[in-house]
Amino acid sequence: MKDKALLFINGDAPESFPDLNNYGLIACTDGAFHYLKRMGFPLDKLDFISGDFDSHSGSDEEMYQEKFILTLDQDKTDFHKALEIILEKSFSEIDVFGGSGGEQDHFLGNLTVAYGFKDRMKIKFYDEFSEYYFISNHFKLKGVKNRMISLYPFPSVHNITTRGLNWPLTNGSLSIISRIGTRNFAVEDEVSVEYESGDVLFFVGINETDYPNIY
């Protein structure tokens, strides 16, 4: 059984879709349902659609109504509520499309939600430029030579050492109010990151040849 979930949320619609056969669960928020329908996504592949559904009316909504999960809690975002449902269904690894773009407060909110779930779920975002996710304090990634790499402290990280980057760090510190580690690039095939405390959001630029099933 495939143990990874796929979730579409209401940011910028992806340019194309990943290989749906790689996922054991496929879901979307009600806002994302609109762009999936417009793009010709196979809606029968959706396991659930979550949200308040205040903007839904039409034949597709009626046809897939049994997949709707009504979530009215205004203290949580649609993304947050969808993650709770996925976690209840025992999936702990999730690829998320539509997390960026649109209104930027939504983007920042999505990162904050992912931060709150990072110890319970492995959440990886994809957009047209990069994939990004929170990393552990001992992290390695292969196959990234010449790719853009950014390290964004959330909100700070201490005693961080990197290897394989053009501008490496050795026992350094990063903070959103003083020094961040964006727009670096890999000079080796493997990049490693180690740090003592804090949290890091790791961005790696999309390479079409390395990710043929996504873009």
PDB file of C-alpha atoms in Angstrom:
ATOM      1  CA  MET A   1       0.000   0.000   0.000  1.00  0.00           C
ATOM      2  CA  LYS A   2       1.291   3.437  -0.918  1.00  0.00           C
ATOM      3  CA  ASP A   3       1.901   5.445   2.256  1.00  0.00           C
ATOM      4  CA  LYS A   4       2.124   8.932   0.739  1.00  0.00           C
ATOM      5  CA  ALA A   5      -0.740  11.434   0.363  1.00  0.00           C
ATOM      6  CA  LEU A   6      -1.249  14.159  -2.249  1.00  0.00           C
ATOM      7  CA  LEU A   7      -3.020  17.393  -1.302  1.00  0.00           C
ATOM      8  CA  PHE A   8      -4.037  20.351  -3.485  1.00  0.00           C
ATOM      9  CA  ILE A   9      -4.732  23.649  -1.708  1.00  0.00           C
ATOM     10  CA  ASN A  10      -5.923  27.018  -2.935  1.00  0.00           C
ATOM     11  CA  GLY A  11      -2.777  28.858  -4.035  1.00  0.00           C
ATOM     12  CA  ASP A  12      -1.479  28.970  -7.593  1.00  0.00           C
ATOM     13  CA  ALA A  13      -2.619  25.971  -9.587  1.00  0.00           C
ATOM     14  CA  PRO A  14       0.228  23.654 -10.662  1.00  0.00           C
ATOM     15  CA  GLU A  15       1.230  23.688 -14.319  1.00  0.00           C
ATOM     16  CA  SER A  16       0.759  19.911 -14.449  1.00  0.00           C
ATOM     17  CA  PHE A  17       0.103  17.037 -12.086  1.00  0.00           C
ATOM     18  CA  PRO A  18       2.396  14.467 -10.475  1.00  0.00           C
ATOM     19  CA  ASP A  19       1.985  10.769 -11.163  1.00  0.00           C
ATOM     20  CA  LEU A  20      -1.179   9.922  -9.238  1.00  0.00           C
ATOM     21  CA  ASN A  21      -0.187   6.256  -9.056  1.00  0.00           C
ATOM     22  CA  ASN A  22       2.457   7.172  -6.456  1.00  0.00           C
ATOM     23  CA  TYR A  23      -0.141   8.074  -3.827  1.00  0.00           C
ATOM     24  CA  GLY A  24      -2.357   6.108  -1.481  1.00  0.00           C
ATOM     25  CA  LEU A  25      -4.630   9.097  -0.833  1.00  0.00           C
ATOM     26  CA  ILE A  26      -5.479  12.142  -2.982  1.00  0.00           C
ATOM     27  CA  ALA A  27      -7.398  15.127  -1.610  1.00  0.00           C
ATOM     28  CA  CYS A  28      -8.039  18.829  -2.065  1.00  0.00           C
ATOM     29  CA  THR A  29      -9.549  21.797  -0.277  1.00  0.00           C
ATOM     30  CA  ASP A  30     -12.753  23.212  -1.700  1.00  0.00           C
ATOM     31  CA  GLY A  31     -10.941  26.211  -3.228  1.00  0.00           C
ATOM     32  CA  ALA A  32      -8.506  23.928  -5.056  1.00  0.00           C
ATOM     33  CA  PHE A  33     -11.435  21.860  -6.363  1.00  0.00           C
ATOM     34  CA  HIS A  34     -12.291  24.756  -8.700  1.00  0.00           C
ATOM     35  CA  TYR A  35      -8.906  24.817 -10.464  1.00  0.00           C
ATOM     36  CA  LEU A  36      -8.694  21.024 -10.575  1.00  0.00           C
ATOM     37  CA  LYS A  37     -12.051  20.935 -12.341  1.00  0.00           C
ATOM     38  CA  ARG A  38     -10.949  23.686 -14.753  1.00  0.00           C
ATOM     39  CA  MET A  39      -7.705  21.856 -15.556  1.00  0.00           C
ATOM     40  CA  GLY A  40      -9.420  18.557 -16.311  1.00  0.00           C
ATOM     41  CA  PHE A  41      -8.117  16.698 -13.276  1.00  0.00           C
ATOM     42  CA  PRO A  42      -9.724  13.222 -12.893  1.00  0.00           C
ATOM     43  CA  LEU A  43     -12.030  14.170 -10.019  1.00  0.00           C
ATOM     44  CA  ASP A  44     -12.988  10.548  -9.400  1.00  0.00           C
ATOM     45  CA  LYS A  45      -9.419  10.046  -8.096  1.00  0.00           C
ATOM     46  CA  LEU A  46     -10.096  12.365  -5.128  1.00  0.00           C
ATOM     47  CA  ASP A  47     -10.604  10.583  -1.815  1.00  0.00           C
ATOM     48  CA  PHE A  48     -12.026  13.675  -0.147  1.00  0.00           C
ATOM     49  CA  ILE A  49     -12.649  17.397  -0.622  1.00  0.00           C
ATOM     50  CA  SER A  50     -12.675  19.497   2.555  1.00  0.00           C
ATOM     51  CA  GLY A  51     -13.945  22.999   3.307  1.00  0.00           C
ATOM     52  CA  ASP A  52     -17.085  25.007   3.952  1.00  0.00           C
ATOM     53  CA  PHE A  53     -18.279  24.716   0.311  1.00  0.00           C
ATOM     54  CA  ASP A  54     -19.859  28.198   0.285  1.00  0.00           C
ATOM     55  CA  SER A  55     -18.890  28.704  -3.378  1.00  0.00           C
ATOM     56  CA  HIS A  56     -19.875  25.310  -4.759  1.00  0.00           C
ATOM     57  CA  SER A  57     -22.775  24.706  -7.081  1.00  0.00           C
ATOM     58  CA  GLY A  58     -22.923  22.643 -10.243  1.00  0.00           C
ATOM     59  CA  SER A  59     -23.091  19.137 -11.638  1.00  0.00           C
ATOM     60  CA  ASP A  60     -19.591  18.148 -10.514  1.00  0.00           C
ATOM     61  CA  GLU A  61     -20.313  19.223  -6.955  1.00  0.00           C
ATOM     62  CA  GLU A  62     -23.461  17.092  -6.958  1.00  0.00           C
ATOM     63  CA  MET A  63     -21.708  14.119  -8.545  1.00  0.00           C
ATOM     64  CA  TYR A  64     -18.872  14.072  -5.988  1.00  0.00           C
ATOM     65  CA  GLN A  65     -20.866  15.213  -2.976  1.00  0.00           C
ATOM     66  CA  GLU A  66     -20.146  11.972  -1.111  1.00  0.00           C
ATOM     67  CA  LYS A  67     -16.468  12.970  -1.084  1.00  0.00           C
ATOM     68  CA  PHE A  68     -17.150  16.315   0.662  1.00  0.00           C
ATOM     69  CA  ILE A  69     -16.045  16.686   4.283  1.00  0.00           C
ATOM     70  CA  LEU A  70     -17.571  19.800   5.823  1.00  0.00           C
ATOM     71  CA  THR A  71     -15.076  21.727   8.010  1.00  0.00           C
ATOM     72  CA  LEU A  72     -16.540  24.900   9.512  1.00  0.00           C
ATOM     73  CA  ASP A  73     -13.953  25.715  12.215  1.00  0.00           C
ATOM     74  CA  GLN A  74     -13.010  29.345  11.523  1.00  0.00           C
ATOM     75  CA  ASP A  75     -10.068  29.166  13.942  1.00  0.00           C
ATOM     76  CA  LYS A  76      -8.193  26.898  11.517  1.00  0.00           C
ATOM     77  CA  THR A  77      -7.277  27.316   7.860  1.00  0.00           C
ATOM     78  CA  ASP A  78      -8.531  24.897   5.203  1.00  0.00           C
ATOM     79  CA  PHE A  79      -4.977  23.578   4.891  1.00  0.00           C
ATOM     80  CA  HIS A  80      -4.782  22.917   8.630  1.00  0.00           C
ATOM     81  CA  LYS A  81      -8.110  21.076   8.638  1.00  0.00           C
ATOM     82  CA  ALA A  82      -7.148  18.983   5.598  1.00  0.00           C
ATOM     83  CA  LEU A  83      -3.908  17.918   7.301  1.00  0.00           C
ATOM     84  CA  GLU A  84      -5.857  16.842  10.380  1.00  0.00           C
ATOM     85  CA  ILE A  85      -8.082  14.642   8.228  1.00  0.00           C
ATOM     86  CA  ILE A  86      -5.090  13.112   6.442  1.00  0.00           C
ATOM     87  CA  LEU A  87      -3.362  12.442   9.760  1.00  0.00           C
ATOM     88  CA  GLU A  88      -6.512  10.728  11.047  1.00  0.00           C
ATOM     89  CA  LYS A  89      -6.323   8.471   7.984  1.00  0.00           C
ATOM     90  CA  SER A  90      -2.808   7.404   9.105  1.00  0.00           C
ATOM     91  CA  PHE A  91      -0.796   9.166   6.387  1.00  0.00           C
ATOM     92  CA  SER A  92       2.308  10.957   7.616  1.00  0.00           C
ATOM     93  CA  GLU A  93       4.024  11.860   4.318  1.00  0.00           C
ATOM     94  CA  ILE A  94       2.317  14.461   2.123  1.00  0.00           C
ATOM     95  CA  ASP A  95       3.108  16.272  -1.134  1.00  0.00           C
ATOM     96  CA  VAL A  96       1.333  19.629  -1.309  1.00  0.00           C
ATOM     97  CA  PHE A  97       0.569  21.619  -4.474  1.00  0.00           C
ATOM     98  CA  GLY A  98      -0.939  25.099  -4.436  1.00  0.00           C
ATOM     99  CA  GLY A  99       0.795  26.203  -1.246  1.00  0.00           C
ATOM    100  CA  SER A 100       2.315  29.365  -2.730  1.00  0.00           C
ATOM    101  CA  GLY A 101       1.139  32.146  -5.014  1.00  0.00           C
ATOM    102  CA  GLY A 102      -2.041  34.140  -4.702  1.00  0.00           C
ATOM    103  CA  GLU A 103      -2.324  36.249  -1.571  1.00  0.00           C
ATOM    104  CA  GLN A 104       0.981  36.151   0.276  1.00  0.00           C
ATOM    105  CA  ASP A 105      -0.564  36.048   3.748  1.00  0.00           C
ATOM    106  CA  HIS A 106      -1.988  32.653   2.717  1.00  0.00           C
ATOM    107  CA  PHE A 107       1.495  31.495   1.717  1.00  0.00           C
ATOM    108  CA  LEU A 108       2.970  32.548   5.061  1.00  0.00           C
ATOM    109  CA  GLY A 109       0.023  30.975   6.820  1.00  0.00           C
ATOM    110  CA  ASN A 110       0.619  27.684   4.985  1.00  0.00           C
ATOM    111  CA  LEU A 111       4.253  27.638   6.109  1.00  0.00           C
ATOM    112  CA  THR A 112       3.164  28.292   9.697  1.00  0.00           C
ATOM    113  CA  VAL A 113       0.637  25.451   9.539  1.00  0.00           C
ATOM    114  CA  ALA A 114       3.292  23.082   8.145  1.00  0.00           C
ATOM    115  CA  TYR A 115       5.630  24.130  10.961  1.00  0.00           C
ATOM    116  CA  GLY A 116       2.992  23.136  13.500  1.00  0.00           C
ATOM    117  CA  PHE A 117       2.720  19.647  11.960  1.00  0.00           C
ATOM    118  CA  LYS A 118       6.426  19.064  11.241  1.00  0.00           C
ATOM    119  CA  ASP A 119       6.970  16.635  14.135  1.00  0.00           C
ATOM    120  CA  ARG A 120       3.990  14.492  13.085  1.00  0.00           C
ATOM    121  CA  MET A 121       4.113  14.646   9.288  1.00  0.00           C
ATOM    122  CA  LYS A 122       6.645  15.003   6.498  1.00  0.00           C
ATOM    123  CA  ILE A 123       5.139  17.803   4.387  1.00  0.00           C
ATOM    124  CA  LYS A 124       6.771  18.710   1.083  1.00  0.00           C
ATOM    125  CA  PHE A 125       5.520  21.674  -0.962  1.00  0.00           C
ATOM    126  CA  TYR A 126       5.907  21.972  -4.726  1.00  0.00           C
ATOM    127  CA  ASP A 127       5.482  24.993  -6.983  1.00  0.00           C
ATOM    128  CA  GLU A 128       6.766  26.021 -10.420  1.00  0.00           C
ATOM    129  CA  PHE A 129      10.131  27.140  -8.986  1.00  0.00           C
ATOM    130  CA  SER A 130      11.096  24.770  -6.197  1.00  0.00           C
ATOM    131  CA  GLU A 131      10.214  22.162  -3.643  1.00  0.00           C
ATOM    132  CA  TYR A 132      10.510  23.128   0.009  1.00  0.00           C
ATOM    133  CA  TYR A 133      10.090  21.554   3.413  1.00  0.00           C
ATOM    134  CA  PHE A 134      11.342  21.597   6.989  1.00  0.00           C
ATOM    135  CA  ILE A 135      14.447  19.483   7.558  1.00  0.00           C
ATOM    136  CA  SER A 136      15.867  17.591  10.513  1.00  0.00           C
ATOM    137  CA  ASN A 137      19.091  18.686  12.214  1.00  0.00           C
ATOM    138  CA  HIS A 138      21.028  16.000  10.310  1.00  0.00           C
ATOM    139  CA  PHE A 139      19.998  16.247   6.668  1.00  0.00           C
ATOM    140  CA  LYS A 140      21.477  15.081   3.351  1.00  0.00           C
ATOM    141  CA  LEU A 141      20.194  15.345  -0.222  1.00  0.00           C
ATOM    142  CA  LYS A 142      21.803  13.863  -3.324  1.00  0.00           C
ATOM    143  CA  GLY A 143      21.481  14.733  -7.010  1.00  0.00           C
ATOM    144  CA  VAL A 144      21.402  18.504  -6.577  1.00  0.00           C
ATOM    145  CA  LYS A 145      24.586  19.811  -8.217  1.00  0.00           C
ATOM    146  CA  ASN A 146      24.030  23.264  -9.798  1.00  0.00           C
ATOM    147  CA  ARG A 147      20.560  23.505  -8.308  1.00  0.00           C
ATOM    148  CA  MET A 148      19.416  26.556  -6.328  1.00  0.00           C
ATOM    149  CA  ILE A 149      19.449  25.908  -2.586  1.00  0.00           C
ATOM    150  CA  SER A 150      17.986  28.244   0.033  1.00  0.00           C
ATOM    151  CA  LEU A 151      18.007  27.881   3.807  1.00  0.00           C
ATOM    152  CA  TYR A 152      15.366  29.930   5.564  1.00  0.00           C
ATOM    153  CA  PRO A 153      15.497  30.112   9.379  1.00  0.00           C
ATOM    154  CA  PHE A 154      12.119  29.668  11.041  1.00  0.00           C
ATOM    155  CA  PRO A 155      12.658  31.978  12.895  1.00  0.00           C
ATOM    156  CA  SER A 156      16.269  31.149  13.799  1.00  0.00           C
ATOM    157  CA  VAL A 157      18.800  28.326  13.677  1.00  0.00           C
ATOM    158  CA  HIS A 158      22.074  27.988  15.610  1.00  0.00           C
ATOM    159  CA  ASN A 159      25.421  26.275  15.065  1.00  0.00           C
ATOM    160  CA  ILE A 160      24.550  25.374  11.491  1.00  0.00           C
ATOM    161  CA  THR A 161      27.129  23.776   9.195  1.00  0.00           C
ATOM    162  CA  THR A 162      26.586  23.068   5.507  1.00  0.00           C
ATOM    163  CA  ARG A 163      28.582  21.098   2.961  1.00  0.00           C
ATOM    164  CA  GLY A 164      28.310  21.031  -0.825  1.00  0.00           C
ATOM    165  CA  LEU A 165      27.144  24.646  -1.227  1.00  0.00           C
ATOM    166  CA  ASN A 166      28.937  27.485  -2.998  1.00  0.00           C
ATOM    167  CA  TRP A 167      28.731  29.614   0.154  1.00  0.00           C
ATOM    168  CA  PRO A 168      29.056  27.176   3.048  1.00  0.00           C
ATOM    169  CA  LEU A 169      28.347  27.794   6.704  1.00  0.00           C
ATOM    170  CA  THR A 170      30.484  26.548   9.587  1.00  0.00           C
ATOM    171  CA  ASN A 171      28.932  26.716  13.033  1.00  0.00           C
ATOM    172  CA  GLY A 172      26.999  29.787  11.929  1.00  0.00           C
ATOM    173  CA  SER A 173      23.639  31.223  12.912  1.00  0.00           C
ATOM    174  CA  LEU A 174      20.713  32.376  10.813  1.00  0.00           C
ATOM    175  CA  SER A 175      17.765  34.531  11.824  1.00  0.00           C
ATOM    176  CA  ILE A 176      14.895  36.149   9.945  1.00  0.00           C
ATOM    177  CA  ILE A 177      15.803  39.507  11.521  1.00  0.00           C
ATOM    178  CA  SER A 178      19.543  39.483  10.800  1.00  0.00           C
ATOM    179  CA  ARG A 179      20.885  36.876   8.363  1.00  0.00           C
ATOM    180  CA  ILE A 180      19.162  34.363   6.108  1.00  0.00           C
ATOM    181  CA  GLY A 181      20.620  31.772   3.751  1.00  0.00           C
ATOM    182  CA  THR A 182      18.711  32.227   0.504  1.00  0.00           C
ATOM    183  CA  ARG A 183      19.838  32.041  -3.157  1.00  0.00           C
ATOM    184  CA  ASN A 184      22.790  29.725  -2.669  1.00  0.00           C
ATOM    185  CA  PHE A 185      23.528  26.831  -5.030  1.00  0.00           C
ATOM    186  CA  ALA A 186      24.982  23.339  -4.842  1.00  0.00           C
ATOM    187  CA  VAL A 187      28.537  22.796  -6.136  1.00  0.00           C
ATOM    188  CA  GLU A 188      28.542  19.102  -5.217  1.00  0.00           C
ATOM    189  CA  ASP A 189      26.138  16.302  -6.035  1.00  0.00           C
ATOM    190  CA  GLU A 190      25.311  15.941  -2.323  1.00  0.00           C
ATOM    191  CA  VAL A 191      24.392  18.719   0.093  1.00  0.00           C
ATOM    192  CA  SER A 192      24.344  18.217   3.848  1.00  0.00           C
ATOM    193  CA  VAL A 193      23.011  20.431   6.632  1.00  0.00           C
ATOM    194  CA  GLU A 194      23.591  19.998  10.358  1.00  0.00           C
ATOM    195  CA  TYR A 195      22.489  22.310  13.128  1.00  0.00           C
ATOM    196  CA  GLU A 196      22.222  22.318  16.896  1.00  0.00           C
ATOM    197  CA  SER A 197      18.922  24.103  17.534  1.00  0.00           C
ATOM    198  CA  GLY A 198      16.138  25.989  15.771  1.00  0.00           C
ATOM    199  CA  ASP A 199      14.324  25.135  12.551  1.00  0.00           C
ATOM    200  CA  VAL A 200      15.167  25.417   8.857  1.00  0.00           C
ATOM    201  CA  LEU A 201      12.938  25.571   5.799  1.00  0.00           C
ATOM    202  CA  PHE A 202      14.917  24.022   2.929  1.00  0.00           C
ATOM    203  CA  PHE A 203      14.299  25.064  -0.686  1.00  0.00           C
ATOM    204  CA  VAL A 204      15.724  23.268  -3.723  1.00  0.00           C
ATOM    205  CA  GLY A 205      15.144  24.516  -7.255  1.00  0.00           C
ATOM    206  CA  ILE A 206      13.070  22.338  -9.573  1.00  0.00           C
ATOM    207  CA  ASN A 207      14.966  20.528 -12.303  1.00  0.00           C
ATOM    208  CA  GLU A 208      12.645  19.055 -14.959  1.00  0.00           C
ATOM    209  CA  THR A 209      14.994  16.206 -15.803  1.00  0.00           C
ATOM    210  CA  ASP A 210      15.306  15.169 -12.145  1.00  0.00           C
ATOM    211  CA  TYR A 211      11.557  15.347 -11.505  1.00  0.00           C
ATOM    212  CA  PRO A 212       9.927  14.062 -14.695  1.00  0.00           C
ATOM    213  CA  ASN A 213       6.692  13.104 -12.909  1.00  0.00           C
ATOM    214  CA  ILE A 214       6.057  16.606 -11.568  1.00  0.00           C
ATOM    215  CA  TYR A 215       6.879  19.172 -14.231  1.00  0.00           C
TER     216      TYR A 215
END
